[in-house]
mmCIF file of C-alpha atoms in Angstrom:
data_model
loop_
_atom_site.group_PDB
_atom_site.id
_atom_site.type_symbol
_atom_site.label_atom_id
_atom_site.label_comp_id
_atom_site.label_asym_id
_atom_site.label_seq_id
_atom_site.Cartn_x
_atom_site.Cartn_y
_atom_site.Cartn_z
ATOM 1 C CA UNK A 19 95.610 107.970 78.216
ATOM 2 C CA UNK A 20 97.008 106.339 81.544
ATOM 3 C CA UNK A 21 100.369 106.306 82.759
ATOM 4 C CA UNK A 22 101.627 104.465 86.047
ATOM 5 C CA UNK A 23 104.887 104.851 87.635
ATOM 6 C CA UNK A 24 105.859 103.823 91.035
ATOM 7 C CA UNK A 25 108.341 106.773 91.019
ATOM 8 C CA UNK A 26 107.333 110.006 89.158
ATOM 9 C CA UNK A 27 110.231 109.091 86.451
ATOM 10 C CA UNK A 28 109.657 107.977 82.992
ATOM 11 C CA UNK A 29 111.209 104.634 82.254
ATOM 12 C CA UNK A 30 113.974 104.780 79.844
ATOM 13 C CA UNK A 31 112.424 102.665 77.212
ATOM 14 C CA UNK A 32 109.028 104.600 77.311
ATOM 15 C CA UNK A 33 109.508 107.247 74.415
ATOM 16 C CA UNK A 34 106.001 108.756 74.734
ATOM 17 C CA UNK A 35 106.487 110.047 78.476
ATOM 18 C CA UNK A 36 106.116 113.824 78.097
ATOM 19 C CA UNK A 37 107.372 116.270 80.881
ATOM 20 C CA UNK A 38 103.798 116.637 82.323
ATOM 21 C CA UNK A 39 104.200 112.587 83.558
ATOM 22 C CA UNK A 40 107.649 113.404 84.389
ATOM 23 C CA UNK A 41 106.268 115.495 87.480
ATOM 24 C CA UNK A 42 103.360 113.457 88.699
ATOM 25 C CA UNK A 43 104.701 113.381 92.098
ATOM 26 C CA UNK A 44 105.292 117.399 92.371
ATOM 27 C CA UNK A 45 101.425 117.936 91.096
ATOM 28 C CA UNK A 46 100.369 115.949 93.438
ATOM 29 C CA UNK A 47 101.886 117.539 95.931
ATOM 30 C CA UNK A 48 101.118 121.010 94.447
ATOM 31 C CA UNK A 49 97.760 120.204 94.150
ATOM 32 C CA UNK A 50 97.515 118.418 97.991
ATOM 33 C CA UNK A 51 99.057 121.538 99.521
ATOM 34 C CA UNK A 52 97.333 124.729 97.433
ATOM 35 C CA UNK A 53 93.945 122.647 98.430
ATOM 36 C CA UNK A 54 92.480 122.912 101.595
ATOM 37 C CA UNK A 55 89.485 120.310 101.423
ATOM 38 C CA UNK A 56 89.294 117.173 99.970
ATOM 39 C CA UNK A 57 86.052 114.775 99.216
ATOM 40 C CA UNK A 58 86.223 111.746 101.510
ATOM 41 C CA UNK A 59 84.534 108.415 100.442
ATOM 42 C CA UNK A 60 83.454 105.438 102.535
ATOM 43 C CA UNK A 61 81.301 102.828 102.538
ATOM 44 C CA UNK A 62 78.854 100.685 104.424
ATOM 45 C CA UNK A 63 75.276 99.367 104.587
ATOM 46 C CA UNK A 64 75.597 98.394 100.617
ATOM 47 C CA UNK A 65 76.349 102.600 99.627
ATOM 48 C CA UNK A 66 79.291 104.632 99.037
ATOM 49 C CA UNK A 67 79.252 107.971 101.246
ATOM 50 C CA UNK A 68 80.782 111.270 100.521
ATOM 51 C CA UNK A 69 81.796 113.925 103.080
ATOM 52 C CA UNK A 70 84.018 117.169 102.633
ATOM 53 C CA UNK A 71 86.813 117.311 104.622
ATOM 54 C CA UNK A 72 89.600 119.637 105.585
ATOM 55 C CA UNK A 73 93.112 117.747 105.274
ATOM 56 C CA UNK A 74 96.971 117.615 105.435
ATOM 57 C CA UNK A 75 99.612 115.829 103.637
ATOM 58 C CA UNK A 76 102.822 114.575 104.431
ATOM 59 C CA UNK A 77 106.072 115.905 102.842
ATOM 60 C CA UNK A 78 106.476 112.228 101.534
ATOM 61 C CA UNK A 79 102.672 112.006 100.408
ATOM 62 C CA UNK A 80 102.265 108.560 102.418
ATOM 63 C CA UNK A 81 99.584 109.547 105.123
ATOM 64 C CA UNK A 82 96.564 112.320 104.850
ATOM 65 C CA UNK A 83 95.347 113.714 108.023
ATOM 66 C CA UNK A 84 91.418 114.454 109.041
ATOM 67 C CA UNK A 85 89.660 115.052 111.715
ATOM 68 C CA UNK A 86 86.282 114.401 112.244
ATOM 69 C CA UNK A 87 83.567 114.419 115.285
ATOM 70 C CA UNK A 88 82.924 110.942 116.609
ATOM 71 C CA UNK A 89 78.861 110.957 116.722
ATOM 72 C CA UNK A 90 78.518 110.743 112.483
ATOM 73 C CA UNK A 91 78.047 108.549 110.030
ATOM 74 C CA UNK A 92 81.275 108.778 108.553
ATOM 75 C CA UNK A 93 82.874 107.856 111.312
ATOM 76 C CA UNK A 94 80.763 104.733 112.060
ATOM 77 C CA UNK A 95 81.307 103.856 108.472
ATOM 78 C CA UNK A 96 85.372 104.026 108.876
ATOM 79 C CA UNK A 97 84.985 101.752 112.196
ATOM 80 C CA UNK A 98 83.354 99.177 110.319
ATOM 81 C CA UNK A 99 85.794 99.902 106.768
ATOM 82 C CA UNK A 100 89.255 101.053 106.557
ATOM 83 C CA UNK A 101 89.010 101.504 102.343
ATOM 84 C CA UNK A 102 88.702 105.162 101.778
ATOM 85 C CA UNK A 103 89.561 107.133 99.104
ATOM 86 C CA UNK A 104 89.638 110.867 98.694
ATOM 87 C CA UNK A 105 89.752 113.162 95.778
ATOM 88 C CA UNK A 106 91.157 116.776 95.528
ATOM 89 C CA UNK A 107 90.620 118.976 93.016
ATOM 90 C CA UNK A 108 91.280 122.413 91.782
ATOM 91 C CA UNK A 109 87.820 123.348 89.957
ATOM 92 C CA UNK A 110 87.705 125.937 92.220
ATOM 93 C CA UNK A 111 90.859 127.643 90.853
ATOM 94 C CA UNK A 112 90.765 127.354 87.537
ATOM 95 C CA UNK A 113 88.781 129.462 84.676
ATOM 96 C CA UNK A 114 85.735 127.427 83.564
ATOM 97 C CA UNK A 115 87.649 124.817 80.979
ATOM 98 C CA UNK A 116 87.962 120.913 81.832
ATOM 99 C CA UNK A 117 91.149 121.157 80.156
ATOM 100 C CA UNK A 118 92.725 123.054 82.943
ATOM 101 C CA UNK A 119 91.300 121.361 86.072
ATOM 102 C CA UNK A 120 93.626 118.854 87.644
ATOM 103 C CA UNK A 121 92.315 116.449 90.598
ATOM 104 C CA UNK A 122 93.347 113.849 92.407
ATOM 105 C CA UNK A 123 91.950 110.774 93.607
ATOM 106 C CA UNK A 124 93.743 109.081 97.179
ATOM 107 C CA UNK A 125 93.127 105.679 98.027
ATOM 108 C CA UNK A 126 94.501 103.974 101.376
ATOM 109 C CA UNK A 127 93.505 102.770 104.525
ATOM 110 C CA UNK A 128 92.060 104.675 107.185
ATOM 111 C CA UNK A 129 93.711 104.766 111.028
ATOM 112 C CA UNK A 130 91.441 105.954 113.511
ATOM 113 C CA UNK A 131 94.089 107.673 116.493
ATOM 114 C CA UNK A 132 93.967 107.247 120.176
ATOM 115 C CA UNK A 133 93.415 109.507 122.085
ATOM 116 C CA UNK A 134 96.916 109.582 123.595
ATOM 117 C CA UNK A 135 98.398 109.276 120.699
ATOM 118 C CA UNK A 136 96.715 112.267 118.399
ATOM 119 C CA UNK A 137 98.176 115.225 119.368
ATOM 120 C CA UNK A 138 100.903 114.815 116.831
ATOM 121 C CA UNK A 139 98.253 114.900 114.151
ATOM 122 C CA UNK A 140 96.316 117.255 115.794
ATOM 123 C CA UNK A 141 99.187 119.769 115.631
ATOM 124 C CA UNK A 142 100.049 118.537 111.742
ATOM 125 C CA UNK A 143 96.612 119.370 111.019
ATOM 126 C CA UNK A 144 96.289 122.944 112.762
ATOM 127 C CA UNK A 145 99.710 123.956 110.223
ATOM 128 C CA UNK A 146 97.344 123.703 107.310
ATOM 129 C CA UNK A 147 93.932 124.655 109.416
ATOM 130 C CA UNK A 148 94.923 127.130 112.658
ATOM 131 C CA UNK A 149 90.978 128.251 112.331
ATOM 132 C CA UNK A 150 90.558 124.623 113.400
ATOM 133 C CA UNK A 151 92.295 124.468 116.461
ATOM 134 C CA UNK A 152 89.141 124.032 118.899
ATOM 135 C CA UNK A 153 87.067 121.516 117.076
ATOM 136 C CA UNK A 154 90.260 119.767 116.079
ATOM 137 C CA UNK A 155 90.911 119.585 119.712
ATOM 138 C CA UNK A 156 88.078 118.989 121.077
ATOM 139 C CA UNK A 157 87.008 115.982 123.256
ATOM 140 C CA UNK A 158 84.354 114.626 120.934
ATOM 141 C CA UNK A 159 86.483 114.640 117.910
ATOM 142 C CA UNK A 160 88.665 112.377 115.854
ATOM 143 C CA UNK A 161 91.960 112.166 114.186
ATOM 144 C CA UNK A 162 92.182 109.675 111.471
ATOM 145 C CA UNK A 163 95.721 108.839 109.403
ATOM 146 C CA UNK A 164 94.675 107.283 105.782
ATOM 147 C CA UNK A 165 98.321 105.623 104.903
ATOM 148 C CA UNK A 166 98.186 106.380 101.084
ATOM 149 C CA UNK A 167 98.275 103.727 98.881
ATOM 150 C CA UNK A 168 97.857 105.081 95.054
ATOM 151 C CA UNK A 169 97.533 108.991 93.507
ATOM 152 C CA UNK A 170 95.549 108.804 90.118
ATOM 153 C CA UNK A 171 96.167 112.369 88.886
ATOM 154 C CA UNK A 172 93.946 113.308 86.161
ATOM 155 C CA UNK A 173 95.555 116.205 84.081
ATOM 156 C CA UNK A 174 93.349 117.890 81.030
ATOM 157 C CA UNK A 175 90.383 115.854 81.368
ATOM 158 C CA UNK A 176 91.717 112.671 80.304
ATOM 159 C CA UNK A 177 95.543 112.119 81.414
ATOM 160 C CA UNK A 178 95.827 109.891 84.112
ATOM 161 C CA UNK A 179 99.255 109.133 86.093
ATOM 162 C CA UNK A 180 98.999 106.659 88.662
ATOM 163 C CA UNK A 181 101.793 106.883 91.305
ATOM 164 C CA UNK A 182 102.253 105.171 94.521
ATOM 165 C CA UNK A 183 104.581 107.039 97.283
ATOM 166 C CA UNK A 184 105.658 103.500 98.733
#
């Protein structure tokens, strides 16, 4: 089953939006801010690529914050492709049942930061991630803003919600 909304509010004529659609934006934002790592995904040389990454969200939910050190493949992948997407996901939380596990998959477009403009998002990012502070901070690493353009929340294994926070 697959809802979208562009706000998390069920359109008057829709008669089979339940509560749990009714708050897609608020379990999004549950989910983004009770998680501390998401999955990133990029792409390049003909192959998707997967790396686990430590995040922050916006109040709004319109830009994620990562950091990441410079000499990877990740981040030669994001020079050469903004398209990311990201999923969260509480597996970890949850009692083993698929019926309880909520994730969330991000797409948007990744922003790598200049130098002399990052410290903003360096200090957004040590809110969530204080441990962080000297690799966040440190010469050789990164600070990319993905401007979010779609949430697909998946809810008991098979309810989807897409919203978009524009």
């Amino acid at each position: 089953m697959r809802k979208k909304f562009d706000e998390p509010l069920c359109p008057p004529a829709d008669s089979t939006c339940t509560p749990d659609f009714i708050d897609a934006k608020k379990d999004i934002s549950n989910l983004l801010n009770t998680e501390s790592f998401a999955v990133l995904a990029t792409q390049g040389e003909g192959q998707p690529y997967t790396s686990l990454m430590s995040f922050n969200a916006t109040k709004d939910l319109k830009k994620i914050v990562f950091s990441t050190p410079q000499e990877t493949r990740k981040f030669e992948l994001l020079k050469k492709s903004d398209k990311v997407a990201l999923l969260v996901d509480n597996r970890s939380q949850t009692p083993p049942s698929l019926n309880r596990i909520s994730a969330v998959t991000i797409t948007g477009k990744a922003n790598i930061i200049p130098p002399e403009k990052a410290q903003k998002w360096a200090d957004f990012l040590m809110e969530k991630h204080p441990y962080q502070k000297s690799f966040i901070l440190a010469p050789s690493t990164a600070l990319v803003v993905v401007d979010v353009y779609r949430y697909f929340l998946v809810k008991r294994f098979q309810e989807v919600v897409e919203w978009s926070p524009r």
